[in-house]
Short mmCIF file of C-alpha atoms in Angstrom, two decimals:
data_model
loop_
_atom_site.label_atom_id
_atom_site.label_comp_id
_atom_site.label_asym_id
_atom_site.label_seq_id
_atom_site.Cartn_x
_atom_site.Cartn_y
_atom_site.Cartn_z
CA UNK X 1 120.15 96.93 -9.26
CA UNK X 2 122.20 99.10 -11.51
CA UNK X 3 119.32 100.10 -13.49
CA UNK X 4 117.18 101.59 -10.25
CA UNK X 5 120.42 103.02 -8.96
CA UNK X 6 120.59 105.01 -12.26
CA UNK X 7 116.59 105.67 -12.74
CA UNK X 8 116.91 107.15 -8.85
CA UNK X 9 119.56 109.44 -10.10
CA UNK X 10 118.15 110.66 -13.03
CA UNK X 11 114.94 111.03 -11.34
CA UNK X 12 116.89 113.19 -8.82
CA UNK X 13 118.35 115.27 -11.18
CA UNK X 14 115.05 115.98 -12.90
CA UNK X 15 113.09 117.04 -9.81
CA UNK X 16 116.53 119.22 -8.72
CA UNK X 17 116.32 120.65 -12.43
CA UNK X 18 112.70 121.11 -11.91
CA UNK X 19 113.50 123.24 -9.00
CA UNK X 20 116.18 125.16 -10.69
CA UNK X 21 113.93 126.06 -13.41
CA UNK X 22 110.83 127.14 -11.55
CA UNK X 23 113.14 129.86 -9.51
CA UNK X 24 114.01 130.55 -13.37
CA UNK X 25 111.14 130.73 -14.32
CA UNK X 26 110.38 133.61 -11.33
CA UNK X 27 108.48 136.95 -12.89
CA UNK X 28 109.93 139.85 -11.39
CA UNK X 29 106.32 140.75 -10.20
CA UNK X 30 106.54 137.04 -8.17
CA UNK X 31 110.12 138.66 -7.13
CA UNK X 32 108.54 141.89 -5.66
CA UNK X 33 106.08 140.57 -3.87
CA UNK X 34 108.47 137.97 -2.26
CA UNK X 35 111.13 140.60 -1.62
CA UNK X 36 108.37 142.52 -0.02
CA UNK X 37 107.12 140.10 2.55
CA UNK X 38 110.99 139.15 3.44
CA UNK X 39 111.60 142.55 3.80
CA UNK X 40 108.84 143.49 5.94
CA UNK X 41 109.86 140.71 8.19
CA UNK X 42 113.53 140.60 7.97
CA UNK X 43 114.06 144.17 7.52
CA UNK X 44 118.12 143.63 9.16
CA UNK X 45 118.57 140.38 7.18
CA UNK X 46 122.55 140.17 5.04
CA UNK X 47 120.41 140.38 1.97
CA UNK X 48 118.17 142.97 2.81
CA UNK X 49 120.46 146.02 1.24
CA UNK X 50 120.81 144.16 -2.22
CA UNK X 51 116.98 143.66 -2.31
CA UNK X 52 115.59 146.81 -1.53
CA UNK X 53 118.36 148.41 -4.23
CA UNK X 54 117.19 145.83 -7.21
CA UNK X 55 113.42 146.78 -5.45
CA UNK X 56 114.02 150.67 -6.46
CA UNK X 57 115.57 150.11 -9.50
CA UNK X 58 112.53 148.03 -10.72
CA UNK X 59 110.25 150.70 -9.12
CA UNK X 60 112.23 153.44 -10.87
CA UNK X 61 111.89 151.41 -14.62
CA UNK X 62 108.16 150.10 -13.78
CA UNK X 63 105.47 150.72 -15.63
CA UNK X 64 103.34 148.27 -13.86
CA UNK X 65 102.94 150.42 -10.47
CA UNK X 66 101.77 154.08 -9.81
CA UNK X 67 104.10 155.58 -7.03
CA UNK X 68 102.53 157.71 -4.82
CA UNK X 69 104.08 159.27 -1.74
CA UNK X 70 102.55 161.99 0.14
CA UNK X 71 105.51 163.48 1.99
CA UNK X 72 103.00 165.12 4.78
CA UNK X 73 101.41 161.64 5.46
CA UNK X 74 104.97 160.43 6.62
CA UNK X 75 106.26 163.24 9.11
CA UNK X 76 108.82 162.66 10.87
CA UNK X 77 110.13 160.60 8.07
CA UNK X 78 112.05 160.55 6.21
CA UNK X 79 114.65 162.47 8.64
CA UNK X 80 118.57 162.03 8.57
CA UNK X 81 117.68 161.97 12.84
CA UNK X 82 115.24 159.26 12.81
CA UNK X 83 117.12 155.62 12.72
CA UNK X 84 115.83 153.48 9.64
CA UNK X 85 113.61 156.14 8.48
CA UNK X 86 114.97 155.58 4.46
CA UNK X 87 114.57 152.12 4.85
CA UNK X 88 110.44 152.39 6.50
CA UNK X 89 109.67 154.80 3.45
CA UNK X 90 111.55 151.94 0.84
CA UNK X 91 109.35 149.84 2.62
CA UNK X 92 105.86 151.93 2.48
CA UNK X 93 106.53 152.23 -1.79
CA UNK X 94 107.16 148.40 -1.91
CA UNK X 95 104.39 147.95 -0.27
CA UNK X 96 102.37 149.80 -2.68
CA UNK X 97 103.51 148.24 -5.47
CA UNK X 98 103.67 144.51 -4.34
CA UNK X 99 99.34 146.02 -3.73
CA UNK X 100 98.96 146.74 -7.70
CA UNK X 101 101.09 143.37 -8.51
CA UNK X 102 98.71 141.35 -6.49
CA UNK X 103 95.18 143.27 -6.86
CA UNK X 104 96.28 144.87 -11.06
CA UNK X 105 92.65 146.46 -10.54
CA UNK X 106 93.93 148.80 -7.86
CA UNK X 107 96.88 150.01 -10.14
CA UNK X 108 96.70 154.03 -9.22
CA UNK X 109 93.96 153.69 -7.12
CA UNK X 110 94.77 156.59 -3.85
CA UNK X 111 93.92 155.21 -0.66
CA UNK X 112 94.04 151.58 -1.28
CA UNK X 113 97.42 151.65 -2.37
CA UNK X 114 98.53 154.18 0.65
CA UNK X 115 97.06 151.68 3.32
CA UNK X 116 99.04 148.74 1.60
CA UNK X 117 102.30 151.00 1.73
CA UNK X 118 102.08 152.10 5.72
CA UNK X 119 100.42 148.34 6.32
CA UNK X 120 104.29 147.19 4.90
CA UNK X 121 105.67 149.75 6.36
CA UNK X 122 104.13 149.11 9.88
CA UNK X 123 105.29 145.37 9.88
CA UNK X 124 108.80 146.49 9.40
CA UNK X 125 108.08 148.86 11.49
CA UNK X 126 107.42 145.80 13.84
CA UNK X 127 110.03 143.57 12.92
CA UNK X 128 112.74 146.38 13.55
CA UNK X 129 111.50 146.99 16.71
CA UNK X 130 111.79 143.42 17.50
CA UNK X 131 115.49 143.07 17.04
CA UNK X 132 116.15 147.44 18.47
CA UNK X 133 113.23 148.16 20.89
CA UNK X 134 114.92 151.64 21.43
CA UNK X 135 114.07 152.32 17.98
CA UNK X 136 110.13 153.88 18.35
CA UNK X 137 108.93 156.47 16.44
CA UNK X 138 106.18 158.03 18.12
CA UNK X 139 104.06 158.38 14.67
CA UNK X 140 104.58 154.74 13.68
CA UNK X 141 103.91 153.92 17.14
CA UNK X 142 100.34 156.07 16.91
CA UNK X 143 99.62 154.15 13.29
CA UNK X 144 100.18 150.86 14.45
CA UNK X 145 97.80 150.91 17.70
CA UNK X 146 95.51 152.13 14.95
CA UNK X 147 96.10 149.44 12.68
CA UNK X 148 95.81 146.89 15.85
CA UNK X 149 92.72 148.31 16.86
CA UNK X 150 91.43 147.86 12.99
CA UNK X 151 91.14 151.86 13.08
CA UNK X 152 94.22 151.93 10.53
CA UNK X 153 91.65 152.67 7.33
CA UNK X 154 89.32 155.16 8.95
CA UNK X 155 92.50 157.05 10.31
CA UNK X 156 94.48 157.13 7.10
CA UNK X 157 91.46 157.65 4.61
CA UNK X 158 90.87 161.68 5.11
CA UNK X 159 94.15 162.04 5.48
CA UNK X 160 95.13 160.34 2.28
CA UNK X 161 92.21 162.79 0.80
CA UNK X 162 93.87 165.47 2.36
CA UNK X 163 97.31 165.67 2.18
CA UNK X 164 97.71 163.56 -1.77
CA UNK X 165 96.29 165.64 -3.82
CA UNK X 166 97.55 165.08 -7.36
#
């Protein structure tokens, strides 16, 4: 009896270990991708500040991402006026980069990384407005009937042509 007491705990240990070593074992590309898709849906969580800071400072030291932000694609934002407006452009550049992590073949590519940045952005856009409905932004409201009606791409696309020019 004592021995299968003793073979359950160590077995128990080594799956726990296991466990322990596989969050380890985590790439920081694995980690921006997952910080992503938390953020975009828990954009108010208590961990939410501490992510989106180690999020920037990876972006900031990354070689593995192109950032690209077209400051005319985002008007109103960023504003000082507009609530969460720092936090939905954070969100737009994660979203770009957890794009290049996932596809490596887009890496710089213009307007597939731009869709994946306001597609991120939009579901935080979402989730805030889920926990502060008095929080709309007209513009993010306009982008994501597009992106519900599937006209997000065909929108976006001249405009990315447009207004990002290197």
């Amino acid at each position: 009896m004592r021995l299968v007491m003793t073979l359950s705990v160590l077995l128990f240990v080594a799956l726990a270990g296991t466990s322990v070593n596989a969050k380890l074992a985590e790439t920081e590309h694995d980690r921006v991708v997952a910080y992503t898709a938390f953020l975009e849906s828990n954009p108010f969580d208590a961990q939410a500040p501490a992510m989106r800071a180690w999020l920037l400072d990876w972006e900031d030291k990354s070689k593995d991402v192109v950032d690209v932000v077209c400051p005319d694609l985002f008007k109103p934002l960023p504003s000082k006026d507009i609530p969460y407006s720092s936090e939905l452009v954070a969100q737009f550049i994660f979203g770009s980069a957890a794009n290049q992590i996932a596809n490596p073949e887009q890496k710089g590519k213009l307007v597939p990384n731009q869709l994946a940045g306001f597609r991120s952005m939009l579901k935080s856009y979402a989730s805030i407005l889920r926990s502060k409905p008095d929080a709309h932004i007209p513009r993010l409201d306009e982008l994501s009937k597009q992106e519900a009606n599937g006209t997000l791409e065909q929108y976006l696309t001249p405009l990315i042509g447009t207004y990002c020019k290197n």
